[in-house]
Structures are given as structure tokens and as C-alpha cells.
Short mmCIF file of C-alpha atoms in Angstrom, two decimals:
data_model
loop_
_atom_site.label_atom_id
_atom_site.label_comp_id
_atom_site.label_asym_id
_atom_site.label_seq_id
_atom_site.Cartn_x
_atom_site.Cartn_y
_atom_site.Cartn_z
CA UNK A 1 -68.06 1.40 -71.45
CA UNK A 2 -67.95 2.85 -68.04
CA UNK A 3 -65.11 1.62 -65.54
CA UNK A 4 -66.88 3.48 -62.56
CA UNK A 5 -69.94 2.04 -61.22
CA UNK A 6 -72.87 3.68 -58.96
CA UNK A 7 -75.60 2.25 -57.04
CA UNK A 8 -78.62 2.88 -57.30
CA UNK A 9 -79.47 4.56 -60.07
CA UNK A 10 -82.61 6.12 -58.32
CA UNK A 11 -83.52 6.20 -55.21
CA UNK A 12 -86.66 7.41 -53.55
CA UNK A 13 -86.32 7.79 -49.85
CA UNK A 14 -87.91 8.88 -46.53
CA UNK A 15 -87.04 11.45 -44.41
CA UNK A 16 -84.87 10.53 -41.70
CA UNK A 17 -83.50 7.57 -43.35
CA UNK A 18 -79.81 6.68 -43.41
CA UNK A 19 -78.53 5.65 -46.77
CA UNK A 20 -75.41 5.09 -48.64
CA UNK A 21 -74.62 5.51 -52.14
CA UNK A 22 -71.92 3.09 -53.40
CA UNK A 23 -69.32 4.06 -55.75
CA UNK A 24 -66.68 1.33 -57.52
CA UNK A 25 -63.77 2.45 -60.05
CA UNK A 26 -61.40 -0.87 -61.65
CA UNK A 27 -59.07 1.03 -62.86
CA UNK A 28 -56.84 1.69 -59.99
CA UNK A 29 -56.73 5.71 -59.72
CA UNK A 30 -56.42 6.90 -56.46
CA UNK A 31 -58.36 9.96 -56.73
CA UNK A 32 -62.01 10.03 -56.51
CA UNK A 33 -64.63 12.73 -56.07
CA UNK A 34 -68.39 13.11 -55.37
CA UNK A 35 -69.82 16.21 -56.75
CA UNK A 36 -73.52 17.06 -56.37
CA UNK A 37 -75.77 18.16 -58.99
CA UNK A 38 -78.84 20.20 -59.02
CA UNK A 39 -81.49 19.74 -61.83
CA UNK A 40 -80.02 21.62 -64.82
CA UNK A 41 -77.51 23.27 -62.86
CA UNK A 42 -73.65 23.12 -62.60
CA UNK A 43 -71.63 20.50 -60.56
CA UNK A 44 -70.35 21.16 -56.90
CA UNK A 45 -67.80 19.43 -55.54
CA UNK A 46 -68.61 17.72 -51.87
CA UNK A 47 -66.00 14.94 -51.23
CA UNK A 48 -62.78 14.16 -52.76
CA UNK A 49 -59.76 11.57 -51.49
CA UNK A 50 -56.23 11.00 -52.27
CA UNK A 51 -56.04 7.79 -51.53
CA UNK A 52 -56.71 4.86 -48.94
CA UNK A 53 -58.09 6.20 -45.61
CA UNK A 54 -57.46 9.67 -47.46
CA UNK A 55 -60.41 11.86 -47.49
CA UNK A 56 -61.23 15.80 -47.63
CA UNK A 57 -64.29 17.96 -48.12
CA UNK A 58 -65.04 19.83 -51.37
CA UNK A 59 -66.31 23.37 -51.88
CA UNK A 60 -69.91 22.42 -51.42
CA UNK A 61 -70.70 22.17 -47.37
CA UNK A 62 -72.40 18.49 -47.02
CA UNK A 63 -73.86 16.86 -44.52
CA UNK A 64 -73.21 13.39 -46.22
CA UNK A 65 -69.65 11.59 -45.02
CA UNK A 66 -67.35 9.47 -47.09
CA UNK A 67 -64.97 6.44 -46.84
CA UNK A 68 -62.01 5.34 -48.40
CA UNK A 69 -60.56 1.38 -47.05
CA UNK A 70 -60.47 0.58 -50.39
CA UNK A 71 -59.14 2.00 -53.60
CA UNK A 72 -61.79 0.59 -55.91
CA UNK A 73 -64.72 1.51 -53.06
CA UNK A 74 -65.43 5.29 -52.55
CA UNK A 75 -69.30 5.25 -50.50
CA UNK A 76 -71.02 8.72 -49.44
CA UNK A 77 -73.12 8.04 -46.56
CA UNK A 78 -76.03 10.54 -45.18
CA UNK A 79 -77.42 9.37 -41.59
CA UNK A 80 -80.32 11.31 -41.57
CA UNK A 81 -81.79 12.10 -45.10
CA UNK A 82 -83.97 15.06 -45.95
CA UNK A 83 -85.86 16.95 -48.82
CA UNK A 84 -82.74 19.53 -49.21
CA UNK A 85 -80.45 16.34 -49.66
CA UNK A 86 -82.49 15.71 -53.06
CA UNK A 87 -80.05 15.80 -55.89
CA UNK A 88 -77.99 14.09 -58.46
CA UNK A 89 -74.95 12.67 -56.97
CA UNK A 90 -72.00 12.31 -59.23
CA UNK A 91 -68.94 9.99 -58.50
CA UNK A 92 -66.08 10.39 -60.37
CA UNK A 93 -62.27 9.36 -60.73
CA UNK A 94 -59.58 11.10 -61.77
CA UNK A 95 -56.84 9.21 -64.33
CA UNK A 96 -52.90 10.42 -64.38
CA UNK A 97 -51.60 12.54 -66.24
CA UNK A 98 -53.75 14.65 -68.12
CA UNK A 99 -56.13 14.25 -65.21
CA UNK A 100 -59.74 13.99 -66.69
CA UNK A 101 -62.39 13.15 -64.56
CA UNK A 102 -64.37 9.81 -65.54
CA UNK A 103 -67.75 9.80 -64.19
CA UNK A 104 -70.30 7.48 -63.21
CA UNK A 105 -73.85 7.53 -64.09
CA UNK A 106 -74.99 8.72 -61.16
CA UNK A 107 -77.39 8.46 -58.48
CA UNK A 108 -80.56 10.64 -58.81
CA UNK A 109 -81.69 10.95 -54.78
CA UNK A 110 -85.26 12.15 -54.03
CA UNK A 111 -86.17 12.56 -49.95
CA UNK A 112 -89.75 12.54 -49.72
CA UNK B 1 -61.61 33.28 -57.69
CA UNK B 2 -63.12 29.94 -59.37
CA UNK B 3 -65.95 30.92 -61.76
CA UNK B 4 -66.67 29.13 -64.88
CA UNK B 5 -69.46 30.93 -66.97
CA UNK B 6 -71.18 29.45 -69.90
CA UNK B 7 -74.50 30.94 -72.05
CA UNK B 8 -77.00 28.55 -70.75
CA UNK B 9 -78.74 28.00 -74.20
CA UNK B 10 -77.98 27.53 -77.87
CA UNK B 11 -80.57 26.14 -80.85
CA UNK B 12 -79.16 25.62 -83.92
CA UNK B 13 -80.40 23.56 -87.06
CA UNK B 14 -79.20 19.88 -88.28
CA UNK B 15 -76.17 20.32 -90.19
CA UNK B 16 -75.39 23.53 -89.33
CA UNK B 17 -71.98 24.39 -86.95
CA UNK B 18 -72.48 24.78 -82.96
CA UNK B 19 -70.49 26.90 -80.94
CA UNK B 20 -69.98 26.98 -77.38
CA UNK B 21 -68.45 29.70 -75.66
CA UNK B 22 -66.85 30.00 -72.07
CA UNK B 23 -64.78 32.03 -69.63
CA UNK B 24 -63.21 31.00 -67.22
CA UNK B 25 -60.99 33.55 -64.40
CA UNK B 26 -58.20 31.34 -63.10
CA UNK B 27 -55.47 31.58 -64.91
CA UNK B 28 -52.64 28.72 -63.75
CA UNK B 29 -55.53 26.22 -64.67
CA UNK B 30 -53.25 23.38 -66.63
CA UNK B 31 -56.30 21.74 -68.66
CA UNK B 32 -59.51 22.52 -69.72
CA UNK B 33 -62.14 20.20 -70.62
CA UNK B 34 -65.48 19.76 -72.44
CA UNK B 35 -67.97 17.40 -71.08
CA UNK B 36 -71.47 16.05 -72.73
CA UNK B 37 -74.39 15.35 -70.19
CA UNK B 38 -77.37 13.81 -71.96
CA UNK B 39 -80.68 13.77 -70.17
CA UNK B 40 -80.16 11.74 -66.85
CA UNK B 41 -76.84 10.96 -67.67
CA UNK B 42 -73.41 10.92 -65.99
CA UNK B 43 -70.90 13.25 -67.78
CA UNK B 44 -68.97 12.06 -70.69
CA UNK B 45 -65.34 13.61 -71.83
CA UNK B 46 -65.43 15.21 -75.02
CA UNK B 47 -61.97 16.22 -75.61
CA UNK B 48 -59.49 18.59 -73.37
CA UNK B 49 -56.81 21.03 -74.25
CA UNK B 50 -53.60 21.72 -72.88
CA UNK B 51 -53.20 25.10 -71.45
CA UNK B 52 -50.24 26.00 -73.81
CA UNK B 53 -52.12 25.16 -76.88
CA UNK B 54 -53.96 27.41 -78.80
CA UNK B 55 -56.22 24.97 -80.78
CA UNK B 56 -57.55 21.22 -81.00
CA UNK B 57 -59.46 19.00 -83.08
CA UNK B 58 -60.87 15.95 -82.99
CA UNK B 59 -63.26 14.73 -85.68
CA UNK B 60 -66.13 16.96 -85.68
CA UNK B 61 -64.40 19.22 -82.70
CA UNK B 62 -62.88 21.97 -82.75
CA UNK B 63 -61.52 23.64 -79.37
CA UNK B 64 -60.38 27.10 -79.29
CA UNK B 65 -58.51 28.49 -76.38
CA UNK B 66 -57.66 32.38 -75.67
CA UNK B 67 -55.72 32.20 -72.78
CA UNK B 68 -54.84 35.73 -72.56
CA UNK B 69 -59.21 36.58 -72.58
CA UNK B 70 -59.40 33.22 -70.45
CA UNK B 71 -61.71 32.04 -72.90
CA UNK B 72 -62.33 28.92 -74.11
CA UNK B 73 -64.82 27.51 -77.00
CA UNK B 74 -66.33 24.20 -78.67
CA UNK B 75 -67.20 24.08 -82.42
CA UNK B 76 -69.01 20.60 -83.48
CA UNK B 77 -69.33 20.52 -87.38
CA UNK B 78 -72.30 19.39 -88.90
CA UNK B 79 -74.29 19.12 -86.00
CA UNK B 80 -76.62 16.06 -85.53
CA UNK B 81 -79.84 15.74 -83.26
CA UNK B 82 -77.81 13.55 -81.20
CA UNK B 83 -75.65 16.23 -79.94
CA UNK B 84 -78.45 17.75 -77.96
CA UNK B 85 -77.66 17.69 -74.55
CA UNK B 86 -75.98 20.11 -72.17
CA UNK B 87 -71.98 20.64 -72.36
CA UNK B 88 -70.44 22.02 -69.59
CA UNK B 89 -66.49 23.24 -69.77
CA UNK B 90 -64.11 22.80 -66.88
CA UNK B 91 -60.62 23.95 -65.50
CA UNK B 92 -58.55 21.92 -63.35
CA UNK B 93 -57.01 23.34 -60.34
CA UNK B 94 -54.21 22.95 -58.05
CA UNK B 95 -52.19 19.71 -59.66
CA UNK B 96 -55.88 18.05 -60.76
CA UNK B 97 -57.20 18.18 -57.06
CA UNK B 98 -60.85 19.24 -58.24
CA UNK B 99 -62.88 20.63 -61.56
CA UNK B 100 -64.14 23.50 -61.47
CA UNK B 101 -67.26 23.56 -63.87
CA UNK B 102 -69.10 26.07 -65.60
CA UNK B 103 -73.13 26.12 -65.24
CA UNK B 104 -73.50 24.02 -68.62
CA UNK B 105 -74.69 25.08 -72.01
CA UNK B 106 -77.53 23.70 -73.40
CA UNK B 107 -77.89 22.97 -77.11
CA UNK B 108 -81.00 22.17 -78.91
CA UNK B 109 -80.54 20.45 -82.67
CA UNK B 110 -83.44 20.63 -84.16
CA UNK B 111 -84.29 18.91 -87.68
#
């Protein structure tokens, strides 16, 4: 059973529109990631964070922002939405030691 | 440089053995993982290996790692039509700061 959580799980959306896609971990790891994912295509990296109020951008240029106040809360925000934001979103957290990713289920994003 | 390459497709036959092949080009990576994506799906970990061992397996998997080709595979034994889906391999980089993933194989069972 998954420990990281993402809402929605589809979303159909205008252009212009702000949204936020919400991402919640309970198990307590400090890192988290949002990589974005192209139908049938490899994962990019976008957003990543250490930590509380820790946050840095991945290899993928976004336009989308992130938050970290909370450990368990990790949201990726886009203010003004458009067709080229139209993707699978992927959250994921990271656990010690051998450092595997554990991923949510996603949010599959269409900006009509 | 970070690039992860995988064959993008493999059919094979109910029962018979899979095997998934990738490369990878950095070479201080410190694990390297297989994941499972099933249509829609998050990802889901499927085992990882160590970068000092050669070998792994668990159950029906088999990993193989090469380190001095950088190359990395997954055998699953007795393959079921449940194991279609697309498996992508990854390398961690710089103290597990990011994954770095390949573009995803994708394997067809048929019966």
C-alpha cells in the first residue's frame, strides 16, 4: 500500500487556470521530488527539497513552483496553466539509506 | 553526462524468460534500480543493486550488473501476462539527490 498520496488523480483544466497538485508522504523522509512525465516517455525531474522550507529546481525547466512548510506536504503549484503543461506529474519520496524513490500514483494533467 | 538508455520494446511469450537490458554512462552512481509502471500507474520498485555487486535475485529476478560496460540488466523467469508494463532502470546521483531514468522498456507477454 502506498504511503505517498496525490490529488487528483485527473484533472482536466482550462487554460489560464491556476491549480495545485497536492502531494502527502507519512513516513517522515525529508526528501521529496516531482518529476514530470510525458506519455510513454522517460521521467524528468522538475522540483526536489531537502527538507522544511528547503526547495531546488530539477533538470527539467518548469514553470510550476513548489512548497515545503511541512514535511508530510510537498504541493506544485502552476498560476497560469496551458496545453504544454499537459503531462503526468509524478511525486515521489526518497527513504534513507539505500535511497529508493517511492512514488505516488500520480496526477495525469490535461490543459484544454 | 546523465543518460540512461533502454530498448524501448520487448514481446516475449508466457512462460518464457524476459530480459531487459540498459546502459547507463555515469559511473560513481551508488545504486541502480528497476522500476514497473503499469498503464496509468505511478512507478513501483522492483528490486535495486548495490554498485559493488555483481548480481541479485529476488524470486523471479535476476539483476545483472557490468560495471566496467556500465551496463545493467533484468531477467524475470517464467514470465506472466501480468508483467506487461513498461520497466524503466535508474542510477542515483550525487548522495541520492535525484534519479536519473532511462526512457523505459516496454514488454509485451503475450499468451
Amino acid at each position: 500500500e502506498a504511503d505517498i498520496y496525490q490529488t487528483p488523480r485527473y484533472l482536466v483544466i482550462g487554460t489560464g487556470k491556476k491549480i495545485t497538485l497536492e502531494c502527502s508522504q507519512t513516513m517522515g523522509h525529508d526528501k521529496m521530488y516531482w518529476y514530470q512525465q510525458d506519455p510513454g516517455m522517460e521521467l524528468h525531474l522538475i522540483h526536489y527539497s531537502y527538507g522544511v522550507n528547503s526547495t531546488e529546481k530539477g533538470d527539467l525547466s518548469s514553470e510550476s513552483t513548489v512548497s515545503r512548510i511541512r514535511t508530510e506536504h510537498f504541493p506544485l503549484t502552476l498560476e497560469s496553466a496551458r496545453p504544454s503543461h499537459t503531462s503526468q506529474y509524478l511525486c515521489a519520496s526518497i527513504s534513507p539509506g539505500q535511497g529508493d524513490h517511492t512514488f505516488g500514483s500520480g496526477t495525469r494533467l490535461t490543459v484544454v | 553526462g546523465e543518460d540512461v538508455e533502454q530498448s524501448l520494446f520487448l514481446s516475449v511469450r508466457e512462460g518464457d524468460s524476459s530480459v531487459i537490458n540498459c546502459t547507463y554512462t555515469d559511473s560513481s552512481s551508488t545504486y541502480l534500480y528497476w522500476y514497473k509502471q503499469e498503464p496509468g500507474a505511478g512507478l513501483q520498485l522492483l528490486t535495486y543493486i548495490f554498485s559493488n555487486m555483481d548480481m541479485k535475485q529476488d524470486q523471479r529476478l535476476t539483476v545483472l550488473l557490468n560495471k566496467k560496460d556500465k551496463h545493467l540488466s533484468l531477467r524475470i523467469a517464467d514470465t506472466q501476462t501480468g508483467d506487461s508494463a513498461i520497466y524503466f532502470c535508474a542510477e542515483s546521483l550525487g548522495g541520492f539527490q535525484k534519479l536519473v531514468f532511462g526512457t523505459g522498456t516496454r514488454l509485451l507477454v503475450s499468451p
